[in-house]
């Protein structure tokens, strides 16, 4: 999955950035960043390189259980990028 195409098309008109990783194309099976098929890091870096400076929201909603356990690690990843 390459979100970079959309990021490049939107360019400086992008007003928000919502990032999630998924296990497979067409699935709603969210996984923590880095465990699926989306290169979230590259998408974030591309948006920033293109001039995006707004908020980046994290989406992670597993089918079962409380999702809060995964947010600290994803927030830390975002801070390193």
Coordinates of C-alpha atoms in Angstrom, one line a residue:
X1 CA 0.0 0.0 0.0
X2 CA 1.5 3.3 -1.1
X3 CA -0.1 6.3 0.5
X4 CA 2.7 8.4 -1.0
X5 CA 0.8 8.9 -4.2
X6 CA -2.0 10.7 -2.5
X7 CA 0.4 12.7 -0.3
X8 CA 2.3 13.9 -3.4
X9 CA -1.0 14.8 -5.2
X10 CA -2.3 16.8 -2.2
X11 CA 1.0 18.6 -1.7
X12 CA 0.6 21.8 0.4
X13 CA -3.2 21.6 0.3
X14 CA -3.2 18.8 2.9
X15 CA -4.8 20.0 6.1
X16 CA -4.7 16.8 8.3
X17 CA -2.8 13.5 8.4
X18 CA -4.4 10.3 9.7
X19 CA -2.1 7.3 9.8
X20 CA -2.9 3.6 10.3
X21 CA -1.4 0.3 9.4
X22 CA -3.4 -2.7 8.2
X23 CA -2.6 -6.4 7.9
X24 CA -3.8 -6.9 4.3
X25 CA -5.2 -4.9 1.4
X26 CA -9.0 -4.5 1.7
X27 CA -9.0 -5.6 5.4
X28 CA -10.1 -3.6 8.3
X29 CA -7.7 -5.5 10.5
X30 CA -5.7 -2.6 12.0
X31 CA -2.3 -3.4 13.5
X32 CA 0.3 -1.3 15.3
X33 CA 2.6 0.7 13.0
X34 CA 5.3 -1.5 11.6
X35 CA 3.3 -4.8 11.8
X36 CA 1.3 -4.4 8.6
X37 CA 1.8 -3.6 5.0
X38 CA 1.7 0.2 5.1
X39 CA 5.0 2.1 5.2
X40 CA 3.7 4.7 7.8
X41 CA 7.2 6.1 8.3
X42 CA 7.8 6.9 4.7
X43 CA 4.3 8.5 4.4
X44 CA 5.0 10.7 7.4
X45 CA 8.4 11.7 6.1
X46 CA 7.0 12.4 2.7
X47 CA 4.3 14.7 4.1
X48 CA 6.8 16.6 6.3
X49 CA 9.2 16.9 3.3
X50 CA 6.3 18.3 1.3
X51 CA 5.7 21.1 3.9
X52 CA 3.0 19.5 6.1
X53 CA 3.4 20.8 9.6
X54 CA 0.0 19.9 11.1
X55 CA -1.1 17.2 13.5
X56 CA -0.7 13.6 12.7
X57 CA -3.4 11.3 14.2
X58 CA -2.9 7.7 15.1
X59 CA -5.6 5.2 14.2
X60 CA -5.5 1.8 15.9
X61 CA -8.7 0.0 16.6
X62 CA -8.3 -3.7 17.0
X63 CA -11.3 -5.9 16.7
X64 CA -10.9 -7.2 20.3
X65 CA -9.4 -5.7 23.4
X66 CA -8.4 -2.2 24.6
X67 CA -6.2 -0.5 22.0
X68 CA -4.5 1.9 24.4
X69 CA -1.5 -0.4 25.0
X70 CA -0.2 0.3 21.5
X71 CA -0.3 4.1 21.5
X72 CA 2.8 4.9 23.5
X73 CA 5.0 2.9 21.1
X74 CA 3.5 4.5 18.0
X75 CA 3.8 8.0 19.6
X76 CA 7.4 7.3 20.3
X77 CA 8.0 6.2 16.7
X78 CA 6.4 9.4 15.5
X79 CA 8.7 11.4 17.7
X80 CA 11.8 9.8 16.2
X81 CA 10.7 10.4 12.6

